[in-house]
Each structure stands twice: as C-alpha cells, then as structure tokens.
C-alpha cells in the first residue's frame, strides 16, 4: 500500500513538472522569436544623488511588447527564463543595448551618464561575461565606470567563492557592482563585510514602509550607516513619496530612484526628457 501511495504521489509531481517544463519551453521559443522580431526594448529609470537631485544615470529595465499579448512584465517572464540558454542571450542583448545607449548619450553632449544593468543569477556566473562586457565597452568607446552591474543575493548564495571572484574581475576592469533587492534574500552580515561591491540597493519593500513602520525605518537607517562604514554607497529604490525621500536624505542615503523622481522612461522618450522638452522630471527641480 505504501508503495502504491508513493507511486501516486510521484505521478502528481511528474504531471506538474511537465506543465512547468512545457510553459518554460513555450515561453523560451516565443521569447527567442520576440528578440528577432524587435519586441524587446529598454526603459530607463533615473537615479539621482539624494542631496543635490543631480542626475547620475539610469537603471535599464527590460520591456517586452508582444503584438498580441501586449506588455509582458519582466517580473513575469524573467523568472521563467532563468537558467535557459536564451536568458544568457537576452542578458547579453541588454548589455549591448545599454552600452550603446551610453555611447549615444556621450555623443550627444551627456558624457558622464551611467547605466545600471540587471543580470540574472545564472548569467552573472557565465565564464564569458567579463570578456563580453569588456568588448562592448571598447566597441562603444565608453568609460568602464559608466557601467554598473546589478546582481541579487541569489548569485552570492549560489556560489559565493565563484561570485566574488567574478566580482573582482569585473571591478578590476573598472566597472561598478551593485547588490540589488538587498534585504530580501538569505544574505548574512558575514559575507557583506568582504563583498567587493560599490553599491547596496535597499529593496523597495523596506523603503515603502519607512514612514509608517518604526522597524523598517530602523532597518533602513542602520543599513545605511553600516554600508557607509564599509565604504560602499546605498541606493534606495522605489521612493514614491516626499516623506520617504526626506527620511532617506536625513539618514544620508546617497542615491535614490523611484516613481517620485521619475517612472522608467522609454528609449524613444529619453531624449525629450534629457533635452528638457518634457516637463515630468523631478530631478531637474533641484538644479
Ligand atoms: P529591480 O531590478 O529591483 O527593478 C526595480 C523594479 O521596480 C522595476 O520593475 C521598476 O520599474 C520598479 N520600480 C521602480 N520605481 C518604483 C516605485 O517607485 N514604485 C514601484 N511600485 N515600483 C518601482 P520592473 O521594470 O517591472 O522589473 C522587475 C524586475 O525584473 C527587476 O527588479 C529585475 O529584477 C528584473 N529585470 C528588469 N529588467 C531586467 C533585465 O534587463 N535583465 C534581467 N536579468 N532582469 C531584469
Ligand atoms: Mg535592479
Ligand atoms: Mg531592485
Ligand atoms: Mg526589485
């Protein structure tokens, strides 16, 4: 009887597995087609220096516009594409596109604008990453420190030795590194002290509650002090209200991004915003 139960349980497991694999395979082939079909683009979200409001650069965020399904959120398709061979291709496309945007900025009179690029957990550990990144930097004739790679704690947890060694290689090239969604993963303080990173990005979920929750406010405040003492800078993501902004400034948070400052801007609209033809950017109010 025990054996029969075991068999049944296995069958159920097997069926759901098949479904997941099916969806994944289907999505992967659709995404491959989408890339060939130019359905992907980047949206750029401004990052500002908190105390001055000066524009530092943009985070590049992937957008998929499907002709039949409309906009598909990266939060939906990236987790499903994770660990497929296509994800590496897509991440490399993002790197190529982002570095080209920096070159365009440079050629249009904005020589110092930085770009932050998200990398999937698996792709950061790809042995070809440093070389590919270097090629794109040289090809577009931009400074390595104009490129920041954002990785999540998942990368560190999966293989800390390998991750830190790649991080060192990337920093030796002169590029910057940020730990994204900080506080949501399984990271411990012990690895933070030896982490070769430039920025820690405090997750939006903490920022969202700093005005209403004393606990979250304390967490954010002490994270900023600690990260600062370790010689790194803090980026606060998801700033939506001026109350949150004021608190973060008060805690000496270095860099901020969020809907209060600006929503992500499509590549097509970025020039109007930069050239001040469009009046929807908060960061210009400062300067
Ligand atoms: P993330 O890297 O933490 O990016 C921040 C997300 O928060 C973005 O969502 C952004 O649009 C959103 N956001 C920014 N400010 C605010 C705000 O004030 N309020 C709220 N509610 N949301 C805000 P998005 O663009 O949907 O991206 C979701 C996630 O998908 C990203 O989280 C990142 O993990 C991943 N992702 C996006 N683009 C790429 C990419 O090119 N490659 C990879 N591998 N992952 C990407
Ligand atoms: Mg990010
Ligand atoms: Mg983030
Ligand atoms: Mg996030």
Short mmCIF file of C-alpha atoms and ligand atoms in Angstrom, two decimals:
data_model
loop_
_atom_site.label_atom_id
_atom_site.label_comp_id
_atom_site.label_asym_id
_atom_site.label_seq_id
_atom_site.Cartn_x
_atom_site.Cartn_y
_atom_site.Cartn_z
CA UNK A 1 0.00 0.00 0.00
CA UNK A 2 2.85 2.35 0.88
CA UNK A 3 4.34 1.59 -2.47
CA UNK A 4 1.10 2.49 -4.29
CA UNK A 5 0.90 5.81 -2.44
CA UNK A 6 4.44 6.61 -3.32
CA UNK A 7 3.71 5.86 -6.95
CA UNK A 8 0.63 8.09 -6.99
CA UNK A 9 2.46 10.97 -5.35
CA UNK A 10 5.21 10.65 -7.86
CA UNK A 11 2.74 10.79 -10.73
CA UNK A 12 1.18 14.05 -9.49
CA UNK A 13 4.60 15.58 -9.08
CA UNK A 14 5.57 14.41 -12.53
CA UNK A 15 2.48 15.96 -14.17
CA UNK A 16 3.04 19.42 -12.66
CA UNK A 17 6.69 19.19 -13.57
CA UNK A 18 5.73 18.52 -17.16
CA UNK A 19 3.44 21.53 -17.19
CA UNK A 20 6.15 23.82 -15.88
CA UNK A 21 8.64 22.48 -18.38
CA UNK A 22 6.07 22.96 -21.14
CA UNK A 23 5.39 26.58 -20.21
CA UNK A 24 9.07 27.25 -19.96
CA UNK A 25 9.88 25.72 -23.31
CA UNK A 26 6.99 27.55 -24.96
CA UNK A 27 7.92 30.86 -23.41
CA UNK A 28 11.55 30.38 -24.34
CA UNK A 29 10.76 29.85 -28.00
CA UNK A 30 8.35 32.78 -28.00
CA UNK A 31 10.96 34.98 -26.40
CA UNK A 32 13.57 33.92 -28.95
CA UNK A 33 11.21 34.93 -31.70
CA UNK A 34 10.46 38.19 -29.90
CA UNK A 35 14.13 39.12 -29.79
CA UNK A 36 14.49 38.54 -33.53
CA UNK A 37 11.29 40.50 -34.01
CA UNK A 38 12.46 43.56 -32.04
CA UNK A 39 9.76 43.18 -29.42
CA UNK A 40 12.19 43.90 -26.59
CA UNK A 41 13.24 47.37 -25.56
CA UNK A 42 14.71 49.09 -22.54
CA UNK A 43 13.05 51.56 -20.22
CA UNK A 44 15.39 53.87 -18.37
CA UNK A 45 14.71 54.93 -14.79
CA UNK A 46 16.64 57.97 -13.48
CA UNK A 47 18.94 57.58 -10.50
CA UNK A 48 19.75 60.79 -8.64
CA UNK A 49 22.13 61.97 -5.96
CA UNK A 50 19.79 62.43 -2.99
CA UNK A 51 21.24 65.63 -1.54
CA UNK A 52 21.55 67.58 -4.76
CA UNK A 53 18.97 65.99 -7.05
CA UNK A 54 21.67 65.67 -9.71
CA UNK A 55 21.01 63.02 -12.34
CA UNK A 56 23.67 60.31 -12.08
CA UNK A 57 22.37 57.82 -14.55
CA UNK A 58 19.66 55.32 -15.34
CA UNK A 59 18.73 51.76 -14.49
CA UNK A 60 17.96 49.83 -17.68
CA UNK A 61 14.76 47.82 -17.33
CA UNK A 62 13.74 45.28 -19.91
CA UNK A 63 10.38 45.70 -21.65
CA UNK A 64 8.60 43.14 -23.84
CA UNK A 65 5.82 44.35 -26.07
CA UNK A 66 4.08 41.33 -27.59
CA UNK A 67 1.93 42.17 -30.65
CA UNK A 68 -0.97 40.04 -29.36
CA UNK A 69 -0.48 39.87 -25.61
CA UNK A 70 0.64 43.47 -25.12
CA UNK A 71 3.14 44.37 -22.42
CA UNK A 72 4.61 41.44 -20.54
CA UNK A 73 6.32 42.35 -17.28
CA UNK A 74 9.92 41.27 -16.67
CA UNK A 75 8.80 40.13 -13.22
CA UNK A 76 6.69 37.57 -15.11
CA UNK A 77 8.99 36.32 -17.83
CA UNK A 78 12.48 36.62 -16.32
CA UNK A 79 11.93 34.09 -13.52
CA UNK A 80 10.59 31.62 -16.13
CA UNK A 81 13.51 32.16 -18.49
CA UNK A 82 16.06 31.90 -15.69
CA UNK A 83 18.57 29.13 -16.41
CA UNK A 84 17.55 28.72 -20.03
CA UNK A 85 20.22 29.20 -22.66
CA UNK A 86 18.16 32.05 -24.03
CA UNK A 87 18.47 34.07 -20.81
CA UNK A 88 22.20 34.46 -21.41
CA UNK A 89 21.46 35.71 -24.90
CA UNK A 90 18.90 38.17 -23.57
CA UNK A 91 21.21 39.46 -20.85
CA UNK A 92 23.91 39.99 -23.48
CA UNK A 93 21.44 41.83 -25.65
CA UNK A 94 20.67 44.11 -22.68
CA UNK A 95 24.40 44.74 -22.11
CA UNK A 96 24.96 45.54 -25.80
CA UNK A 97 21.95 47.84 -25.96
CA UNK A 98 22.71 49.60 -22.66
CA UNK A 99 26.33 50.32 -23.54
CA UNK A 100 25.22 51.65 -26.92
CA UNK A 101 22.80 54.00 -25.16
CA UNK A 102 25.68 55.32 -23.03
CA UNK A 103 27.65 55.92 -26.23
CA UNK A 104 24.69 57.82 -27.72
CA UNK A 105 24.47 59.94 -24.57
CA UNK A 106 28.18 60.64 -24.80
CA UNK A 107 27.94 61.64 -28.46
CA UNK A 108 25.03 63.94 -27.69
CA UNK A 109 26.65 66.02 -25.00
CA UNK A 110 25.96 63.90 -21.91
CA UNK A 111 29.37 62.32 -21.32
CA UNK A 112 29.03 61.22 -17.69
CA UNK A 113 25.72 59.40 -17.60
CA UNK A 114 25.92 55.95 -16.02
CA UNK A 115 23.87 52.89 -16.74
CA UNK A 116 22.88 50.13 -14.30
CA UNK A 117 22.24 46.73 -15.86
CA UNK A 118 20.36 43.86 -14.20
CA UNK A 119 21.80 40.40 -14.59
CA UNK A 120 20.02 37.14 -13.89
CA UNK A 121 21.55 34.94 -11.24
CA UNK A 122 22.78 32.30 -13.66
CA UNK A 123 24.24 34.74 -16.16
CA UNK A 124 26.48 36.53 -13.72
CA UNK A 125 28.43 33.30 -13.25
CA UNK A 126 28.79 32.68 -17.00
CA UNK A 127 32.51 32.42 -17.81
CA UNK A 128 32.08 34.57 -20.91
CA UNK A 129 30.58 37.59 -19.09
CA UNK A 130 33.69 39.68 -18.29
CA UNK A 131 35.05 39.39 -21.81
CA UNK A 132 31.72 40.20 -23.42
CA UNK A 133 31.26 43.23 -21.19
CA UNK A 134 34.76 44.47 -21.96
CA UNK A 135 34.19 44.07 -25.70
CA UNK A 136 31.03 46.17 -25.55
CA UNK A 137 32.76 48.89 -23.51
CA UNK A 138 35.61 49.09 -26.03
CA UNK A 139 33.32 48.90 -29.03
CA UNK A 140 31.21 51.80 -27.77
CA UNK A 141 34.21 53.75 -26.50
CA UNK A 142 32.75 54.45 -23.08
CA UNK A 143 34.40 54.52 -19.63
CA UNK A 144 34.09 51.25 -17.69
CA UNK A 145 32.88 53.11 -14.60
CA UNK A 146 29.83 54.24 -16.55
CA UNK A 147 28.59 50.66 -16.35
CA UNK A 148 27.19 49.17 -13.16
CA UNK A 149 26.05 45.56 -12.96
CA UNK A 150 23.23 44.77 -10.56
CA UNK A 151 23.16 41.30 -9.10
CA UNK A 152 20.93 39.80 -6.46
CA UNK A 153 21.81 37.99 -3.29
CA UNK A 154 20.79 34.74 -5.00
CA UNK A 155 24.01 34.90 -7.02
CA UNK A 156 26.09 35.20 -3.88
CA UNK A 157 24.29 32.43 -2.07
CA UNK A 158 24.54 30.02 -5.00
CA UNK A 159 28.34 30.06 -5.16
CA UNK A 160 29.97 32.74 -3.04
CA UNK A 161 33.56 31.87 -4.00
CA UNK A 162 32.95 31.97 -7.71
CA UNK A 163 30.68 35.00 -7.43
CA UNK A 164 33.27 37.06 -5.53
CA UNK A 165 36.00 36.05 -7.93
CA UNK A 166 33.94 37.23 -10.92
CA UNK A 167 33.03 40.38 -9.00
CA UNK A 168 36.73 41.11 -8.50
CA UNK A 169 37.45 40.58 -12.20
CA UNK A 170 34.66 42.97 -13.14
CA UNK A 171 35.85 45.63 -10.71
CA UNK A 172 39.42 45.25 -11.95
CA UNK A 173 38.05 46.14 -15.38
CA UNK A 174 36.80 49.35 -13.78
CA UNK A 175 33.08 48.56 -13.82
CA UNK A 176 30.82 49.07 -10.83
CA UNK A 177 28.77 46.48 -8.95
CA UNK A 178 25.52 46.79 -7.02
CA UNK A 179 23.71 44.26 -4.85
CA UNK A 180 20.04 44.53 -5.85
CA UNK A 181 16.96 43.94 -3.68
CA UNK A 182 19.13 43.93 -0.59
CA UNK A 183 17.42 42.52 2.48
CA UNK A 184 15.08 40.14 0.71
CA UNK A 185 17.46 37.22 0.19
CA UNK A 186 19.37 34.97 2.50
CA UNK A 187 22.45 37.09 2.79
CA UNK A 188 24.24 37.32 6.11
CA UNK A 189 26.32 40.11 7.56
CA UNK A 190 29.43 37.95 7.47
CA UNK A 191 29.70 37.98 3.71
CA UNK A 192 28.74 41.63 3.42
CA UNK A 193 31.98 42.72 5.06
CA UNK A 194 34.18 41.14 2.41
CA UNK A 195 31.95 41.84 -0.56
CA UNK A 196 33.66 43.56 -3.50
CA UNK A 197 30.68 45.81 -4.33
CA UNK A 198 30.21 49.54 -4.80
CA UNK A 199 26.52 49.91 -4.08
CA UNK A 200 23.89 48.22 -1.97
CA UNK A 201 20.35 48.74 -3.23
CA UNK A 202 17.86 48.62 -0.38
CA UNK A 203 14.77 46.78 -1.52
CA UNK A 204 11.62 48.69 -2.26
CA UNK A 205 9.66 46.74 0.37
CA UNK A 206 11.67 48.45 3.16
CA UNK A 207 11.51 51.88 1.56
CA UNK A 208 7.74 51.54 1.17
CA UNK A 209 7.27 51.37 4.94
CA UNK A 210 9.87 53.75 6.31
CA UNK A 211 7.33 56.43 7.11
CA UNK A 212 4.78 54.09 8.67
CA UNK A 213 6.85 51.42 10.40
CA UNK A 214 9.45 52.17 13.07
CA UNK A 215 11.01 48.75 12.48
CA UNK A 216 11.55 49.31 8.77
CA UNK A 217 12.78 52.82 9.46
CA UNK A 218 15.38 51.44 11.89
CA UNK A 219 16.42 48.71 9.46
CA UNK A 220 16.93 51.22 6.67
CA UNK A 221 18.73 53.71 8.88
CA UNK A 222 21.16 51.16 10.31
CA UNK A 223 21.74 49.53 6.92
CA UNK A 224 22.74 52.91 5.52
CA UNK A 225 25.18 53.57 8.39
CA UNK A 226 26.66 50.09 8.19
CA UNK A 227 27.06 50.07 4.40
CA UNK A 228 28.56 53.56 4.55
CA UNK A 229 31.07 52.46 7.20
CA UNK A 230 32.10 49.61 4.96
CA UNK A 231 32.97 52.08 2.22
CA UNK A 232 30.03 51.31 -0.03
CA UNK A 233 27.13 53.53 -1.07
CA UNK A 234 23.41 52.97 -0.63
CA UNK A 235 20.84 53.23 -3.38
CA UNK A 236 17.22 53.41 -2.25
CA UNK A 237 14.74 52.01 -4.78
CA UNK A 238 11.02 52.59 -5.01
CA UNK A 239 10.83 56.07 -3.48
CA UNK A 240 7.22 57.11 -4.02
CA UNK A 241 6.53 59.89 -1.52
CA UNK A 242 8.33 63.03 -0.43
CA UNK A 243 8.09 61.81 3.15
CA UNK A 244 10.16 58.74 2.21
CA UNK A 245 12.55 60.97 0.31
CA UNK A 246 13.06 63.33 3.27
CA UNK A 247 13.68 60.45 5.67
CA UNK A 248 16.21 58.83 3.35
CA UNK A 249 18.01 62.17 2.94
CA UNK A 250 18.02 62.57 6.70
CA UNK A 251 19.64 59.11 7.00
CA UNK A 252 22.29 60.19 4.48
CA UNK A 253 21.25 57.78 1.76
CA UNK A 254 23.43 58.56 -1.25
CA UNK A 255 21.40 57.66 -4.32
CA UNK A 256 17.69 57.27 -4.98
CA UNK A 257 15.25 56.16 -7.61
CA UNK A 258 11.50 55.70 -7.68
CA UNK A 259 8.24 56.95 -9.09
CA UNK A 260 8.50 60.21 -7.08
CA UNK A 261 11.62 61.10 -9.05
CA UNK A 262 10.57 59.52 -12.32
CA UNK A 263 8.96 56.40 -13.69
CA UNK A 264 11.06 54.38 -16.13
CA UNK A 265 11.21 56.27 -19.45
CA UNK A 266 11.05 54.57 -22.83
CA UNK A 267 14.11 54.80 -25.07
CA UNK A 268 12.04 56.79 -27.55
CA UNK A 269 11.18 59.45 -24.96
CA UNK A 270 14.51 59.70 -23.22
CA UNK A 271 15.85 62.45 -25.47
CA UNK A 272 12.90 64.74 -24.91
CA UNK A 273 13.34 64.33 -21.18
CA UNK A 274 17.10 64.89 -21.30
CA UNK A 275 16.76 67.88 -23.58
CA UNK A 276 14.10 69.27 -21.28
CA UNK A 277 11.31 69.27 -23.81
CA UNK A 278 9.19 67.26 -21.41
CA UNK A 279 8.21 68.51 -18.00
CA UNK A 280 7.90 65.35 -15.99
CA UNK A 281 11.20 65.03 -14.29
CA UNK A 282 11.55 65.82 -10.65
CA UNK A 283 15.35 65.69 -10.67
CA UNK A 284 15.57 68.91 -12.66
CA UNK A 285 13.67 70.78 -9.93
CA UNK A 286 16.81 70.68 -7.85
CA UNK A 287 19.34 72.06 -10.27
P1 LIG B 1 14.61 45.51 -9.96
O1 LIG B 1 15.94 45.40 -10.60
O2 LIG B 1 14.58 45.55 -8.47
O3 LIG B 1 13.95 46.80 -10.61
C1 LIG B 1 13.10 47.67 -9.94
C2 LIG B 1 11.66 47.45 -10.30
O4 LIG B 1 10.85 48.32 -9.53
C3 LIG B 1 11.32 47.77 -11.74
O5 LIG B 1 10.25 46.91 -12.13
C4 LIG B 1 10.84 49.21 -11.66
O6 LIG B 1 10.01 49.60 -12.74
C5 LIG B 1 10.09 49.17 -10.38
N1 LIG B 1 10.00 50.46 -9.71
C6 LIG B 1 10.88 51.49 -9.77
N2 LIG B 1 10.48 52.51 -9.00
C7 LIG B 1 9.33 52.12 -8.42
C8 LIG B 1 8.43 52.76 -7.49
O7 LIG B 1 8.62 53.88 -7.03
N3 LIG B 1 7.34 52.04 -7.09
C9 LIG B 1 7.10 50.78 -7.57
N4 LIG B 1 6.00 50.16 -7.14
N5 LIG B 1 7.91 50.16 -8.44
C10 LIG B 1 9.02 50.82 -8.86
P2 LIG B 1 10.28 46.12 -13.50
O8 LIG B 1 10.81 47.01 -14.58
O9 LIG B 1 8.94 45.51 -13.67
O10 LIG B 1 11.36 44.99 -13.27
C11 LIG B 1 11.14 43.97 -12.35
C12 LIG B 1 12.37 43.14 -12.11
O11 LIG B 1 12.72 42.42 -13.32
C13 LIG B 1 13.63 43.95 -11.79
O12 LIG B 1 13.65 44.29 -10.45
C14 LIG B 1 14.72 42.99 -12.18
O13 LIG B 1 14.94 42.05 -11.18
C15 LIG B 1 14.11 42.28 -13.38
N6 LIG B 1 14.64 42.89 -14.62
C16 LIG B 1 14.24 44.02 -15.25
N7 LIG B 1 14.99 44.26 -16.35
C17 LIG B 1 15.88 43.24 -16.44
C18 LIG B 1 16.94 42.89 -17.35
O14 LIG B 1 17.25 43.60 -18.30
N8 LIG B 1 17.63 41.73 -17.11
C19 LIG B 1 17.37 40.96 -16.01
N9 LIG B 1 18.10 39.83 -15.86
N10 LIG B 1 16.41 41.25 -15.13
C20 LIG B 1 15.67 42.38 -15.32
MG1 LIG B 2 17.69 46.31 -10.48
MG1 LIG B 3 15.93 46.34 -7.20
MG1 LIG B 4 13.28 44.58 -7.02
#
